Every structure is written in C-alpha cells, then in structure tokens.
PDB file of C-alpha atoms in Angstrom:
ATOM      1  CA  MET W   9      14.321 -51.707 -34.123  1.00  0.00           C
ATOM      2  CA  GLU W  10      14.318 -54.725 -31.853  1.00  0.00           C
ATOM      3  CA  ILE W  11      16.140 -54.869 -28.518  1.00  0.00           C
ATOM      4  CA  THR W  12      17.186 -58.332 -27.340  1.00  0.00           C
ATOM      5  CA  GLN W  13      18.721 -59.369 -24.040  1.00  0.00           C
ATOM      6  CA  GLU W  14      21.041 -62.166 -23.019  1.00  0.00           C
ATOM      7  CA  ASN W  15      21.622 -62.678 -19.307  1.00  0.00           C
ATOM      8  CA  ASN W  16      23.494 -65.093 -17.065  1.00  0.00           C
ATOM      9  CA  SER W  17      24.512 -65.141 -13.416  1.00  0.00           C
ATOM     10  CA  LYS W  18      27.563 -62.891 -13.940  1.00  0.00           C
ATOM     11  CA  ASN W  19      26.718 -60.492 -16.767  1.00  0.00           C
ATOM     12  CA  GLY W  20      24.483 -59.691 -19.679  1.00  0.00           C
ATOM     13  CA  ILE W  21      24.047 -57.762 -22.871  1.00  0.00           C
ATOM     14  CA  PHE W  22      21.315 -55.835 -24.624  1.00  0.00           C
ATOM     15  CA  LYS W  23      21.577 -55.729 -28.424  1.00  0.00           C
ATOM     16  CA  ALA W  24      19.807 -53.379 -30.812  1.00  0.00           C
ATOM     17  CA  ILE W  25      18.937 -55.100 -34.070  1.00  0.00           C
ATOM     18  CA  GLU W  26      17.548 -53.598 -37.256  1.00  0.00           C
ATOM     19  CA  ASN W  27      16.967 -55.645 -40.407  1.00  0.00           C
ATOM     20  CA  ASP W  28      18.992 -58.558 -38.972  1.00  0.00           C
ATOM     21  CA  THR W  29      21.948 -56.223 -38.321  1.00  0.00           C
ATOM     22  CA  ILE W  30      23.270 -55.478 -34.840  1.00  0.00           C
ATOM     23  CA  THR W  31      23.338 -51.685 -34.549  1.00  0.00           C
ATOM     24  CA  GLY W  32      24.609 -51.386 -30.986  1.00  0.00           C
ATOM     25  CA  GLU W  33      25.209 -53.154 -27.683  1.00  0.00           C
ATOM     26  CA  MET W  34      25.074 -52.382 -23.979  1.00  0.00           C
ATOM     27  CA  THR W  35      26.816 -54.699 -21.533  1.00  0.00           C
ATOM     28  CA  TYR W  36      26.359 -55.038 -17.806  1.00  0.00           C
ATOM     29  CA  VAL W  37      27.743 -57.036 -14.884  1.00  0.00           C
ATOM     30  CA  TRP W  38      25.811 -58.158 -11.826  1.00  0.00           C
ATOM     31  CA  ALA W  39      26.685 -56.562  -8.485  1.00  0.00           C
ATOM     32  CA  GLY W  40      24.723 -58.824  -6.171  1.00  0.00           C
ATOM     33  CA  GLU W  41      21.308 -60.350  -6.637  1.00  0.00           C
ATOM     34  CA  ASN W  42      19.377 -57.193  -7.508  1.00  0.00           C
ATOM     35  CA  LYS W  43      21.889 -54.657  -8.827  1.00  0.00           C
ATOM     36  CA  PHE W  44      23.752 -54.396 -12.084  1.00  0.00           C
ATOM     37  CA  ILE W  45      26.429 -52.108 -13.470  1.00  0.00           C
ATOM     38  CA  ILE W  46      26.206 -50.789 -17.021  1.00  0.00           C
ATOM     39  CA  ASP W  47      29.862 -50.960 -18.038  1.00  0.00           C
ATOM     40  CA  HIS W  48      29.772 -50.348 -21.788  1.00  0.00           C
ATOM     41  CA  THR W  49      27.445 -48.919 -24.413  1.00  0.00           C
ATOM     42  CA  GLU W  50      28.469 -48.956 -28.066  1.00  0.00           C
ATOM     43  CA  VAL W  51      26.640 -47.874 -31.190  1.00  0.00           C
ATOM     44  CA  PHE W  52      28.224 -48.932 -34.438  1.00  0.00           C
ATOM     45  CA  PRO W  53      29.347 -45.939 -36.561  1.00  0.00           C
ATOM     46  CA  GLU W  54      26.810 -46.268 -39.366  1.00  0.00           C
ATOM     47  CA  PHE W  55      23.967 -46.104 -36.806  1.00  0.00           C
ATOM     48  CA  GLU W  56      25.167 -43.172 -34.689  1.00  0.00           C
ATOM     49  CA  GLY W  57      22.739 -40.307 -34.202  1.00  0.00           C
ATOM     50  CA  LYS W  58      19.642 -42.510 -34.430  1.00  0.00           C
ATOM     51  CA  GLY W  59      18.965 -42.871 -30.697  1.00  0.00           C
ATOM     52  CA  VAL W  60      20.253 -46.440 -30.507  1.00  0.00           C
ATOM     53  CA  GLY W  61      22.301 -45.873 -27.346  1.00  0.00           C
ATOM     54  CA  LYS W  62      19.375 -44.293 -25.527  1.00  0.00           C
ATOM     55  CA  LYS W  63      17.085 -47.162 -26.545  1.00  0.00           C
ATOM     56  CA  LEU W  64      19.587 -49.660 -25.153  1.00  0.00           C
ATOM     57  CA  VAL W  65      19.908 -47.863 -21.806  1.00  0.00           C
ATOM     58  CA  MET W  66      16.146 -47.428 -21.555  1.00  0.00           C
ATOM     59  CA  ALA W  67      15.686 -51.159 -22.178  1.00  0.00           C
ATOM     60  CA  GLY W  68      17.972 -51.732 -19.192  1.00  0.00           C
ATOM     61  CA  VAL W  69      15.911 -49.277 -17.133  1.00  0.00           C
ATOM     62  CA  GLU W  70      12.681 -51.073 -18.026  1.00  0.00           C
ATOM     63  CA  TYR W  71      14.259 -54.430 -17.186  1.00  0.00           C
ATOM     64  CA  ALA W  72      15.358 -53.046 -13.804  1.00  0.00           C
ATOM     65  CA  ARG W  73      11.909 -51.622 -13.065  1.00  0.00           C
ATOM     66  CA  ALA W  74      10.116 -54.817 -14.038  1.00  0.00           C
ATOM     67  CA  ASN W  75      12.319 -56.891 -11.732  1.00  0.00           C
ATOM     68  CA  GLY W  76      12.974 -54.539  -8.807  1.00  0.00           C
ATOM     69  CA  PHE W  77      16.653 -54.085  -9.712  1.00  0.00           C
ATOM     70  CA  LYS W  78      18.917 -51.055  -9.333  1.00  0.00           C
ATOM     71  CA  ILE W  79      21.491 -49.804 -11.852  1.00  0.00           C
ATOM     72  CA  LEU W  80      24.911 -48.217 -11.438  1.00  0.00           C
ATOM     73  CA  PRO W  81      25.685 -46.501 -14.768  1.00  0.00           C
ATOM     74  CA  LEU W  82      29.491 -46.520 -15.020  1.00  0.00           C
ATOM     75  CA  CYS W  83      29.984 -46.227 -18.766  1.00  0.00           C
ATOM     76  CA  PRO W  84      30.218 -42.558 -19.816  1.00  0.00           C
ATOM     77  CA  PHE W  85      27.196 -42.675 -22.131  1.00  0.00           C
ATOM     78  CA  ALA W  86      24.858 -44.323 -19.609  1.00  0.00           C
ATOM     79  CA  LYS W  87      26.115 -42.080 -16.810  1.00  0.00           C
ATOM     80  CA  ALA W  88      25.446 -38.942 -18.876  1.00  0.00           C
ATOM     81  CA  LEU W  89      21.975 -40.188 -19.827  1.00  0.00           C
ATOM     82  CA  PHE W  90      21.129 -40.856 -16.169  1.00  0.00           C
ATOM     83  CA  GLU W  91      22.402 -37.408 -15.170  1.00  0.00           C
ATOM     84  CA  ARG W  92      20.166 -35.607 -17.665  1.00  0.00           C
ATOM     85  CA  THR W  93      17.055 -37.792 -17.303  1.00  0.00           C
ATOM     86  CA  PRO W  94      15.295 -37.252 -13.961  1.00  0.00           C
ATOM     87  CA  GLU W  95      12.543 -39.779 -14.664  1.00  0.00           C
ATOM     88  CA  ILE W  96      14.944 -42.738 -14.505  1.00  0.00           C
ATOM     89  CA  GLN W  97      16.510 -41.936 -11.138  1.00  0.00           C
ATOM     90  CA  ASP W  98      14.218 -44.436  -9.410  1.00  0.00           C
ATOM     91  CA  VAL W  99      16.444 -47.321 -10.577  1.00  0.00           C
ATOM     92  CA  ARG W 100      19.827 -45.689  -9.905  1.00  0.00           C
ATOM     93  CA  PHE W 101      22.043 -46.732  -7.009  1.00  0.00           C
TER      94      PHE W 101
END
C-alpha cells in the first residue's frame, strides 16, 4: 500500500492507494504555520479492517515529526487513535 500526500497553504490530504485504487483518505487543515488539524479520516467499505485508517494517521504523524509540526486530531478516528497510542503524543497539541 502506498500513501501519497497533497498539500497547499490551507489544507491537505493523505491518500492510501493499493493497485491503483484509492482505499482511504485523511484530510487536514492548517492552523498556523506549524500546526494542522486532522478533520476527516475515511476508509472505503471494501477496505475496512485492513489498517488503512491507522496507516493514514501514522503518515500524518511522520510528516509532523519530520517537519516539526503539531497535530490536533479532531476527527473521531484520529482522536481515538491518539488517545490509545502513547508513542505519538509528542506531535499532539
């Protein structure tokens, strides 16, 4: 599975792609120069239960770490993942 990212000055999206098919997406909006808000995570029904949502959120975490950004996880899935994963608290604001 490949995770791609599209980003602009206002928002961005991470997409999970398998065999040229988008399996899920995670969107975010910028909240200043070095913070972003995860506002939506969606895994398409035929790909549920395969860890796609977690891979998308973790790609966002790695992006934040690599660039010194912080994340506010507002979407229910991302928020729940942050709450049960102590090792990613370093990027939470």
